[in-house]
């Protein structure tokens, strides 16, 4: 990183891109700037109550000054925020969406948040913002992108699943689910669904990554994904259904007392 020695990273102009929508409108995707504070505030005020609640998990109607500073004055190194804008009157930009991440305490993963204006939902804006944000995290070398989503936010879950995120129970809040996307994987050669099927199938067979014979490079890479997935789940404190079944199997296999107890109660243990 050629800017690592600098206290403040320069504005990353290389991340600016223009995206032509199907109806001919041109959307600009770019990193946020301190001078975007007013535009960011107007964007939040213009969201519906439901959209604001899904984004902030709070009933706020506008951002406080502290939040505005935190959201618009970023260092572009350990955090990133990308805004989607369209041209407005008098050459002013109108914000229609924003995606951001901050680095987690582990230093290896980032936590994201996404918001799209109500009039611009179902237009591909959220997908475009998240794809650009994930690319930023991948270029920085982070191993995973994670986020917390309200359990009732079905639209977000559909988007996250289509982008290769897995969905897990939240370790502390049943009203929230945690979504996780592992990074550093060629998704054309290793589609997320294939990796998820490999992990699920391995758990159903009672196999941890260390138990899997990987005779070819393709299988070895899937085992690496399985290892990374386990590590990230441990860090996030999440457990999927396959993990629950695998742990039950391991308990019966490795604990004689537990196994004998259930053998006395059930005929086929």
PDB file of C-alpha atoms in Angstrom:
ATOM      1  CA  UNK A   1       0.000   0.000   0.000  1.00  0.00           C
ATOM      2  CA  UNK A   2       1.833   3.113  -1.210  1.00  0.00           C
ATOM      3  CA  UNK A   3      -0.267   5.380   1.040  1.00  0.00           C
ATOM      4  CA  UNK A   4       0.270   3.399   4.253  1.00  0.00           C
ATOM      5  CA  UNK A   5       2.709   5.983   5.625  1.00  0.00           C
ATOM      6  CA  UNK A   6       0.205   8.836   5.277  1.00  0.00           C
ATOM      7  CA  UNK A   7      -2.027  10.016   8.133  1.00  0.00           C
ATOM      8  CA  UNK A   8      -4.893  10.762   5.720  1.00  0.00           C
ATOM      9  CA  UNK A   9      -5.473   8.783   2.541  1.00  0.00           C
ATOM     10  CA  UNK A  10      -6.064  10.791  -0.646  1.00  0.00           C
ATOM     11  CA  UNK A  11      -9.514  10.769  -2.214  1.00  0.00           C
ATOM     12  CA  UNK A  12      -9.715   7.529  -4.269  1.00  0.00           C
ATOM     13  CA  UNK A  13     -10.671   8.959  -7.650  1.00  0.00           C
ATOM     14  CA  UNK A  14     -10.010   5.580  -9.297  1.00  0.00           C
ATOM     15  CA  UNK A  15     -13.173   4.247  -7.659  1.00  0.00           C
ATOM     16  CA  UNK A  16     -15.435   6.714  -9.494  1.00  0.00           C
ATOM     17  CA  UNK A  17     -17.543   5.037 -12.159  1.00  0.00           C
ATOM     18  CA  UNK A  18     -20.578   5.823 -14.279  1.00  0.00           C
ATOM     19  CA  UNK A  19     -23.330   3.283 -14.679  1.00  0.00           C
ATOM     20  CA  UNK A  20     -25.935   3.569 -17.452  1.00  0.00           C
ATOM     21  CA  UNK A  21     -29.292   2.205 -16.299  1.00  0.00           C
ATOM     22  CA  UNK A  22     -31.711   0.411 -18.617  1.00  0.00           C
ATOM     23  CA  UNK A  23     -33.853   3.544 -18.987  1.00  0.00           C
ATOM     24  CA  UNK A  24     -30.859   5.635 -20.103  1.00  0.00           C
ATOM     25  CA  UNK A  25     -30.226   7.442 -16.802  1.00  0.00           C
ATOM     26  CA  UNK A  26     -26.566   7.733 -15.820  1.00  0.00           C
ATOM     27  CA  UNK A  27     -25.781   6.903 -12.193  1.00  0.00           C
ATOM     28  CA  UNK A  28     -22.437   7.927 -10.714  1.00  0.00           C
ATOM     29  CA  UNK A  29     -20.902   5.610  -8.126  1.00  0.00           C
ATOM     30  CA  UNK A  30     -18.161   7.332  -6.119  1.00  0.00           C
ATOM     31  CA  UNK A  31     -16.585   7.504  -2.666  1.00  0.00           C
ATOM     32  CA  UNK A  32     -18.312   9.917  -0.318  1.00  0.00           C
ATOM     33  CA  UNK A  33     -16.711  13.310   0.486  1.00  0.00           C
ATOM     34  CA  UNK A  34     -16.976  15.606   3.534  1.00  0.00           C
ATOM     35  CA  UNK A  35     -18.870  18.146   1.447  1.00  0.00           C
ATOM     36  CA  UNK A  36     -21.608  15.540   0.837  1.00  0.00           C
ATOM     37  CA  UNK A  37     -23.010  16.038   4.346  1.00  0.00           C
ATOM     38  CA  UNK A  38     -26.060  18.012   3.208  1.00  0.00           C
ATOM     39  CA  UNK A  39     -26.763  15.564   0.374  1.00  0.00           C
ATOM     40  CA  UNK A  40     -26.485  12.624   2.773  1.00  0.00           C
ATOM     41  CA  UNK A  41     -28.864  14.265   5.219  1.00  0.00           C
ATOM     42  CA  UNK A  42     -31.457  14.937   2.515  1.00  0.00           C
ATOM     43  CA  UNK A  43     -31.165  11.334   1.352  1.00  0.00           C
ATOM     44  CA  UNK A  44     -31.909   9.997   4.848  1.00  0.00           C
ATOM     45  CA  UNK A  45     -34.794  12.431   5.363  1.00  0.00           C
ATOM     46  CA  UNK A  46     -36.312  11.324   2.057  1.00  0.00           C
ATOM     47  CA  UNK A  47     -36.362   7.634   2.983  1.00  0.00           C
ATOM     48  CA  UNK A  48     -39.592   6.039   4.155  1.00  0.00           C
ATOM     49  CA  UNK A  49     -39.960   5.161   7.834  1.00  0.00           C
ATOM     50  CA  UNK A  50     -39.605   1.470   6.953  1.00  0.00           C
ATOM     51  CA  UNK A  51     -36.424   1.987   4.896  1.00  0.00           C
ATOM     52  CA  UNK A  52     -34.840   4.109   7.627  1.00  0.00           C
ATOM     53  CA  UNK A  53     -35.715   1.490  10.228  1.00  0.00           C
ATOM     54  CA  UNK A  54     -34.254  -1.313   8.109  1.00  0.00           C
ATOM     55  CA  UNK A  55     -31.062   0.690   7.681  1.00  0.00           C
ATOM     56  CA  UNK A  56     -30.540   2.093  11.193  1.00  0.00           C
ATOM     57  CA  UNK A  57     -32.723  -0.274  13.281  1.00  0.00           C
ATOM     58  CA  UNK A  58     -33.999   2.898  14.909  1.00  0.00           C
ATOM     59  CA  UNK A  59     -36.898   5.326  14.437  1.00  0.00           C
ATOM     60  CA  UNK A  60     -34.662   8.338  13.708  1.00  0.00           C
ATOM     61  CA  UNK A  61     -35.862  10.774  11.051  1.00  0.00           C
ATOM     62  CA  UNK A  62     -32.565  12.490  10.326  1.00  0.00           C
ATOM     63  CA  UNK A  63     -28.897  12.105  11.143  1.00  0.00           C
ATOM     64  CA  UNK A  64     -27.341  13.874  14.105  1.00  0.00           C
ATOM     65  CA  UNK A  65     -24.353  16.129  13.470  1.00  0.00           C
ATOM     66  CA  UNK A  66     -22.081  13.484  14.992  1.00  0.00           C
ATOM     67  CA  UNK A  67     -23.464  10.837  12.630  1.00  0.00           C
ATOM     68  CA  UNK A  68     -23.086  13.135   9.631  1.00  0.00           C
ATOM     69  CA  UNK A  69     -19.438  13.738  10.440  1.00  0.00           C
ATOM     70  CA  UNK A  70     -18.798  10.045  10.980  1.00  0.00           C
ATOM     71  CA  UNK A  71     -20.554   9.062   7.751  1.00  0.00           C
ATOM     72  CA  UNK A  72     -18.984  11.653   5.452  1.00  0.00           C
ATOM     73  CA  UNK A  73     -15.512  12.241   6.892  1.00  0.00           C
ATOM     74  CA  UNK A  74     -13.899   8.843   6.391  1.00  0.00           C
ATOM     75  CA  UNK A  75     -10.271   7.834   5.949  1.00  0.00           C
ATOM     76  CA  UNK A  76     -10.775   5.602   2.827  1.00  0.00           C
ATOM     77  CA  UNK A  77      -8.446   3.027   4.382  1.00  0.00           C
ATOM     78  CA  UNK A  78     -10.165   1.205   7.241  1.00  0.00           C
ATOM     79  CA  UNK A  79     -13.571   2.338   6.056  1.00  0.00           C
ATOM     80  CA  UNK A  80     -15.266   3.073   2.739  1.00  0.00           C
ATOM     81  CA  UNK A  81     -18.557   4.640   1.719  1.00  0.00           C
ATOM     82  CA  UNK A  82     -19.798   4.666  -1.859  1.00  0.00           C
ATOM     83  CA  UNK A  83     -22.701   6.888  -2.864  1.00  0.00           C
ATOM     84  CA  UNK A  84     -24.891   6.532  -5.946  1.00  0.00           C
ATOM     85  CA  UNK A  85     -25.984   9.859  -7.402  1.00  0.00           C
ATOM     86  CA  UNK A  86     -27.935  11.215 -10.374  1.00  0.00           C
ATOM     87  CA  UNK A  87     -27.909  14.745 -11.824  1.00  0.00           C
ATOM     88  CA  UNK A  88     -30.375  17.183 -10.260  1.00  0.00           C
ATOM     89  CA  UNK A  89     -31.440  20.749 -10.846  1.00  0.00           C
ATOM     90  CA  UNK A  90     -28.808  23.502 -11.063  1.00  0.00           C
ATOM     91  CA  UNK A  91     -26.018  20.922 -11.566  1.00  0.00           C
ATOM     92  CA  UNK A  92     -26.546  19.504  -8.084  1.00  0.00           C
ATOM     93  CA  UNK A  93     -26.215  15.808  -7.388  1.00  0.00           C
ATOM     94  CA  UNK A  94     -29.059  13.829  -5.851  1.00  0.00           C
ATOM     95  CA  UNK A  95     -28.088  10.850  -3.738  1.00  0.00           C
ATOM     96  CA  UNK A  96     -30.131   7.710  -4.418  1.00  0.00           C
ATOM     97  CA  UNK A  97     -28.160   5.151  -2.401  1.00  0.00           C
ATOM     98  CA  UNK A  98     -25.114   4.472  -0.251  1.00  0.00           C
ATOM     99  CA  UNK A  99     -23.120   1.400   0.755  1.00  0.00           C
ATOM    100  CA  UNK A 100     -20.376   1.491   3.361  1.00  0.00           C
ATOM    101  CA  UNK A 101     -18.100  -0.723   5.392  1.00  0.00           C
ATOM    102  CA  UNK A 102     -15.865  -0.400   8.443  1.00  0.00           C
ATOM    103  CA  UNK A 103     -13.121  -2.797   9.469  1.00  0.00           C
ATOM    104  CA  UNK A 104     -14.011  -5.165  12.302  1.00  0.00           C
ATOM    105  CA  UNK A 105     -11.763  -5.489  15.374  1.00  0.00           C
ATOM    106  CA  UNK A 106     -10.259  -8.699  13.951  1.00  0.00           C
ATOM    107  CA  UNK A 107      -8.663  -6.607  11.180  1.00  0.00           C
ATOM    108  CA  UNK A 108      -9.547  -9.281   8.615  1.00  0.00           C
ATOM    109  CA  UNK A 109     -13.242  -8.675   7.931  1.00  0.00           C
ATOM    110  CA  UNK A 110     -15.476  -5.664   7.355  1.00  0.00           C
ATOM    111  CA  UNK A 111     -19.055  -4.898   8.388  1.00  0.00           C
ATOM    112  CA  UNK A 112     -21.255  -3.332   5.716  1.00  0.00           C
ATOM    113  CA  UNK A 113     -24.461  -1.299   5.603  1.00  0.00           C
ATOM    114  CA  UNK A 114     -26.618  -0.509   2.572  1.00  0.00           C
ATOM    115  CA  UNK A 115     -29.468   1.916   1.917  1.00  0.00           C
ATOM    116  CA  UNK A 116     -31.295   2.721  -1.327  1.00  0.00           C
ATOM    117  CA  UNK A 117     -33.909   5.438  -1.782  1.00  0.00           C
ATOM    118  CA  UNK A 118     -37.459   4.082  -2.004  1.00  0.00           C
ATOM    119  CA  UNK A 119     -38.029   5.372  -5.543  1.00  0.00           C
ATOM    120  CA  UNK A 120     -34.843   3.629  -6.712  1.00  0.00           C
ATOM    121  CA  UNK A 121     -35.363   0.196  -5.227  1.00  0.00           C
ATOM    122  CA  UNK A 122     -35.733  -2.780  -7.590  1.00  0.00           C
ATOM    123  CA  UNK A 123     -33.674  -0.891 -10.179  1.00  0.00           C
ATOM    124  CA  UNK A 124     -30.342  -2.623  -9.550  1.00  0.00           C
ATOM    125  CA  UNK A 125     -28.874   0.248  -7.518  1.00  0.00           C
ATOM    126  CA  UNK A 126     -28.338  -1.854  -4.396  1.00  0.00           C
ATOM    127  CA  UNK A 127     -26.663  -4.625  -6.370  1.00  0.00           C
ATOM    128  CA  UNK A 128     -24.380  -2.158  -8.150  1.00  0.00           C
ATOM    129  CA  UNK A 129     -23.361  -0.460  -4.898  1.00  0.00           C
ATOM    130  CA  UNK A 130     -22.724  -3.752  -3.094  1.00  0.00           C
ATOM    131  CA  UNK A 131     -20.729  -5.173  -5.998  1.00  0.00           C
ATOM    132  CA  UNK A 132     -18.509  -2.068  -6.012  1.00  0.00           C
ATOM    133  CA  UNK A 133     -18.150  -2.170  -2.212  1.00  0.00           C
ATOM    134  CA  UNK A 134     -17.237  -5.869  -2.224  1.00  0.00           C
ATOM    135  CA  UNK A 135     -14.611  -5.159  -4.895  1.00  0.00           C
ATOM    136  CA  UNK A 136     -13.112  -2.466  -2.633  1.00  0.00           C
ATOM    137  CA  UNK A 137     -12.922  -4.911   0.280  1.00  0.00           C
ATOM    138  CA  UNK A 138     -11.399  -7.591  -1.941  1.00  0.00           C
ATOM    139  CA  UNK A 139      -8.731  -5.189  -3.247  1.00  0.00           C
ATOM    140  CA  UNK A 140      -7.831  -4.329   0.360  1.00  0.00           C
ATOM    141  CA  UNK A 141      -7.327  -8.011   1.104  1.00  0.00           C
ATOM    142  CA  UNK A 142     -10.121  -8.473   3.642  1.00  0.00           C
ATOM    143  CA  UNK A 143     -11.243 -12.069   4.076  1.00  0.00           C
ATOM    144  CA  UNK A 144     -14.963 -11.527   4.599  1.00  0.00           C
ATOM    145  CA  UNK A 145     -17.798  -9.009   4.353  1.00  0.00           C
ATOM    146  CA  UNK A 146     -20.433  -9.338   7.088  1.00  0.00           C
ATOM    147  CA  UNK A 147     -23.589  -7.497   8.040  1.00  0.00           C
ATOM    148  CA  UNK A 148     -26.588  -7.596  10.373  1.00  0.00           C
ATOM    149  CA  UNK A 149     -30.030  -7.585   8.746  1.00  0.00           C
ATOM    150  CA  UNK A 150     -33.435  -7.420  10.422  1.00  0.00           C
ATOM    151  CA  UNK A 151     -35.176 -10.778  10.082  1.00  0.00           C
ATOM    152  CA  UNK A 152     -38.178  -9.127   8.391  1.00  0.00           C
ATOM    153  CA  UNK A 153     -36.098  -7.513   5.628  1.00  0.00           C
ATOM    154  CA  UNK A 154     -36.833 -10.095   2.925  1.00  0.00           C
ATOM    155  CA  UNK A 155     -35.692  -7.840   0.074  1.00  0.00           C
ATOM    156  CA  UNK A 156     -32.223  -7.547   1.588  1.00  0.00           C
ATOM    157  CA  UNK A 157     -31.971 -11.306   2.084  1.00  0.00           C
ATOM    158  CA  UNK A 158     -32.824 -11.916  -1.577  1.00  0.00           C
ATOM    159  CA  UNK A 159     -30.112  -9.480  -2.642  1.00  0.00           C
ATOM    160  CA  UNK A 160     -27.539 -10.904  -0.232  1.00  0.00           C
ATOM    161  CA  UNK A 161     -28.208 -14.481  -1.327  1.00  0.00           C
ATOM    162  CA  UNK A 162     -27.840 -13.522  -4.984  1.00  0.00           C
ATOM    163  CA  UNK A 163     -24.474 -11.900  -4.162  1.00  0.00           C
ATOM    164  CA  UNK A 164     -23.153 -15.064  -2.530  1.00  0.00           C
ATOM    165  CA  UNK A 165     -23.751 -14.230   1.130  1.00  0.00           C
ATOM    166  CA  UNK A 166     -24.726 -16.985   3.566  1.00  0.00           C
ATOM    167  CA  UNK A 167     -27.376 -16.270   6.226  1.00  0.00           C
ATOM    168  CA  UNK A 168     -26.971 -17.219   9.894  1.00  0.00           C
ATOM    169  CA  UNK A 169     -28.724 -16.662  13.219  1.00  0.00           C
ATOM    170  CA  UNK A 170     -27.384 -13.664  15.116  1.00  0.00           C
ATOM    171  CA  UNK A 171     -25.492 -14.672  18.270  1.00  0.00           C
ATOM    172  CA  UNK A 172     -27.178 -12.025  20.446  1.00  0.00           C
ATOM    173  CA  UNK A 173     -30.484 -10.986  18.854  1.00  0.00           C
ATOM    174  CA  UNK A 174     -33.208 -13.222  17.442  1.00  0.00           C
ATOM    175  CA  UNK A 175     -34.723 -10.253  15.585  1.00  0.00           C
ATOM    176  CA  UNK A 176     -31.573  -9.973  13.473  1.00  0.00           C
ATOM    177  CA  UNK A 177     -29.723 -12.332  11.163  1.00  0.00           C
ATOM    178  CA  UNK A 178     -26.060 -12.161  10.192  1.00  0.00           C
ATOM    179  CA  UNK A 179     -25.004 -12.390   6.542  1.00  0.00           C
ATOM    180  CA  UNK A 180     -21.456 -13.394   5.608  1.00  0.00           C
ATOM    181  CA  UNK A 181     -19.565 -13.420   2.314  1.00  0.00           C
ATOM    182  CA  UNK A 182     -16.127 -15.049   2.143  1.00  0.00           C
ATOM    183  CA  UNK A 183     -13.624 -13.277  -0.114  1.00  0.00           C
ATOM    184  CA  UNK A 184     -10.585 -14.118  -2.253  1.00  0.00           C
ATOM    185  CA  UNK A 185     -12.416 -16.694  -4.338  1.00  0.00           C
ATOM    186  CA  UNK A 186     -12.839 -16.862  -8.124  1.00  0.00           C
ATOM    187  CA  UNK A 187     -16.634 -17.086  -8.209  1.00  0.00           C
ATOM    188  CA  UNK A 188     -16.709 -18.158 -11.859  1.00  0.00           C
ATOM    189  CA  UNK A 189     -14.645 -21.269 -11.079  1.00  0.00           C
ATOM    190  CA  UNK A 190     -16.132 -21.739  -7.608  1.00  0.00           C
ATOM    191  CA  UNK A 191     -19.746 -20.497  -7.616  1.00  0.00           C
ATOM    192  CA  UNK A 192     -21.055 -19.657  -4.137  1.00  0.00           C
ATOM    193  CA  UNK A 193     -23.845 -22.249  -4.432  1.00  0.00           C
ATOM    194  CA  UNK A 194     -21.294 -24.957  -5.222  1.00  0.00           C
ATOM    195  CA  UNK A 195     -19.162 -23.991  -2.206  1.00  0.00           C
ATOM    196  CA  UNK A 196     -22.239 -23.904   0.045  1.00  0.00           C
ATOM    197  CA  UNK A 197     -23.319 -27.346  -1.206  1.00  0.00           C
ATOM    198  CA  UNK A 198     -19.809 -28.731  -0.582  1.00  0.00           C
ATOM    199  CA  UNK A 199     -19.762 -27.382   2.988  1.00  0.00           C
ATOM    200  CA  UNK A 200     -23.293 -28.582   3.739  1.00  0.00           C
ATOM    201  CA  UNK A 201     -22.626 -32.017   2.259  1.00  0.00           C
ATOM    202  CA  UNK A 202     -19.376 -32.400   4.189  1.00  0.00           C
ATOM    203  CA  UNK A 203     -21.120 -31.583   7.452  1.00  0.00           C
ATOM    204  CA  UNK A 204     -23.919 -34.039   6.703  1.00  0.00           C
ATOM    205  CA  UNK A 205     -21.224 -36.708   6.232  1.00  0.00           C
ATOM    206  CA  UNK A 206     -19.668 -35.785   9.589  1.00  0.00           C
ATOM    207  CA  UNK A 207     -16.491 -34.333   8.093  1.00  0.00           C
ATOM    208  CA  UNK A 208     -14.472 -31.313   9.133  1.00  0.00           C
ATOM    209  CA  UNK A 209     -12.012 -29.805   6.637  1.00  0.00           C
ATOM    210  CA  UNK A 210      -9.187 -31.859   8.184  1.00  0.00           C
ATOM    211  CA  UNK A 211     -11.140 -35.066   7.492  1.00  0.00           C
ATOM    212  CA  UNK A 212     -11.526 -34.471   3.758  1.00  0.00           C
ATOM    213  CA  UNK A 213      -9.204 -36.105   1.228  1.00  0.00           C
ATOM    214  CA  UNK A 214      -8.514 -33.516  -1.476  1.00  0.00           C
ATOM    215  CA  UNK A 215      -6.838 -35.271  -4.416  1.00  0.00           C
ATOM    216  CA  UNK A 216      -7.182 -32.389  -6.887  1.00  0.00           C
ATOM    217  CA  UNK A 217      -6.727 -28.579  -6.844  1.00  0.00           C
ATOM    218  CA  UNK A 218     -10.460 -27.908  -7.195  1.00  0.00           C
ATOM    219  CA  UNK A 219     -11.350 -29.933  -4.113  1.00  0.00           C
ATOM    220  CA  UNK A 220      -8.419 -28.439  -2.180  1.00  0.00           C
ATOM    221  CA  UNK A 221      -9.741 -24.951  -2.884  1.00  0.00           C
ATOM    222  CA  UNK A 222     -13.216 -25.940  -1.677  1.00  0.00           C
ATOM    223  CA  UNK A 223     -11.649 -27.329   1.513  1.00  0.00           C
ATOM    224  CA  UNK A 224      -9.889 -23.963   1.984  1.00  0.00           C
ATOM    225  CA  UNK A 225     -13.246 -22.216   1.603  1.00  0.00           C
ATOM    226  CA  UNK A 226     -14.733 -24.593   4.182  1.00  0.00           C
ATOM    227  CA  UNK A 227     -11.886 -23.768   6.591  1.00  0.00           C
ATOM    228  CA  UNK A 228     -12.315 -20.033   6.051  1.00  0.00           C
ATOM    229  CA  UNK A 229     -16.079 -20.356   6.514  1.00  0.00           C
ATOM    230  CA  UNK A 230     -15.640 -22.191   9.832  1.00  0.00           C
ATOM    231  CA  UNK A 231     -13.165 -19.579  11.054  1.00  0.00           C
ATOM    232  CA  UNK A 232     -15.451 -16.691  10.134  1.00  0.00           C
ATOM    233  CA  UNK A 233     -18.442 -18.342  11.814  1.00  0.00           C
ATOM    234  CA  UNK A 234     -16.381 -18.746  14.983  1.00  0.00           C
ATOM    235  CA  UNK A 235     -15.370 -15.077  14.894  1.00  0.00           C
ATOM    236  CA  UNK A 236     -18.941 -13.928  14.339  1.00  0.00           C
ATOM    237  CA  UNK A 237     -20.396 -16.335  16.894  1.00  0.00           C
ATOM    238  CA  UNK A 238     -22.839 -17.880  14.414  1.00  0.00           C
ATOM    239  CA  UNK A 239     -23.875 -21.517  13.959  1.00  0.00           C
ATOM    240  CA  UNK A 240     -25.704 -22.880  10.911  1.00  0.00           C
ATOM    241  CA  UNK A 241     -28.027 -25.891  10.941  1.00  0.00           C
ATOM    242  CA  UNK A 242     -25.380 -28.200   9.481  1.00  0.00           C
ATOM    243  CA  UNK A 243     -23.025 -27.217  12.285  1.00  0.00           C
ATOM    244  CA  UNK A 244     -25.658 -28.096  14.901  1.00  0.00           C
ATOM    245  CA  UNK A 245     -26.065 -31.550  13.375  1.00  0.00           C
ATOM    246  CA  UNK A 246     -22.306 -32.071  13.059  1.00  0.00           C
ATOM    247  CA  UNK A 247     -21.689 -31.095  16.679  1.00  0.00           C
ATOM    248  CA  UNK A 248     -24.418 -33.497  17.807  1.00  0.00           C
ATOM    249  CA  UNK A 249     -22.774 -36.283  15.823  1.00  0.00           C
ATOM    250  CA  UNK A 250     -19.331 -35.439  17.251  1.00  0.00           C
ATOM    251  CA  UNK A 251     -20.723 -35.417  20.788  1.00  0.00           C
ATOM    252  CA  UNK A 252     -22.166 -38.904  20.357  1.00  0.00           C
ATOM    253  CA  UNK A 253     -19.043 -40.171  18.611  1.00  0.00           C
ATOM    254  CA  UNK A 254     -16.502 -38.813  21.068  1.00  0.00           C
ATOM    255  CA  UNK A 255     -18.292 -39.023  24.428  1.00  0.00           C
ATOM    256  CA  UNK A 256     -18.852 -42.586  25.637  1.00  0.00           C
ATOM    257  CA  UNK A 257     -21.113 -41.589  28.529  1.00  0.00           C
ATOM    258  CA  UNK A 258     -23.421 -39.505  26.354  1.00  0.00           C
ATOM    259  CA  UNK A 259     -23.532 -42.196  23.680  1.00  0.00           C
ATOM    260  CA  UNK A 260     -24.423 -44.936  26.184  1.00  0.00           C
ATOM    261  CA  UNK A 261     -27.084 -42.741  27.760  1.00  0.00           C
ATOM    262  CA  UNK A 262     -28.890 -42.314  24.453  1.00  0.00           C
ATOM    263  CA  UNK A 263     -28.342 -45.910  23.424  1.00  0.00           C
ATOM    264  CA  UNK A 264     -30.350 -46.925  26.476  1.00  0.00           C
ATOM    265  CA  UNK A 265     -33.181 -44.659  25.375  1.00  0.00           C
ATOM    266  CA  UNK A 266     -33.123 -45.174  21.593  1.00  0.00           C
ATOM    267  CA  UNK A 267     -32.638 -48.379  19.628  1.00  0.00           C
ATOM    268  CA  UNK A 268     -30.603 -47.024  16.730  1.00  0.00           C
ATOM    269  CA  UNK A 269     -27.933 -44.806  18.324  1.00  0.00           C
TER     270      UNK A 269
END
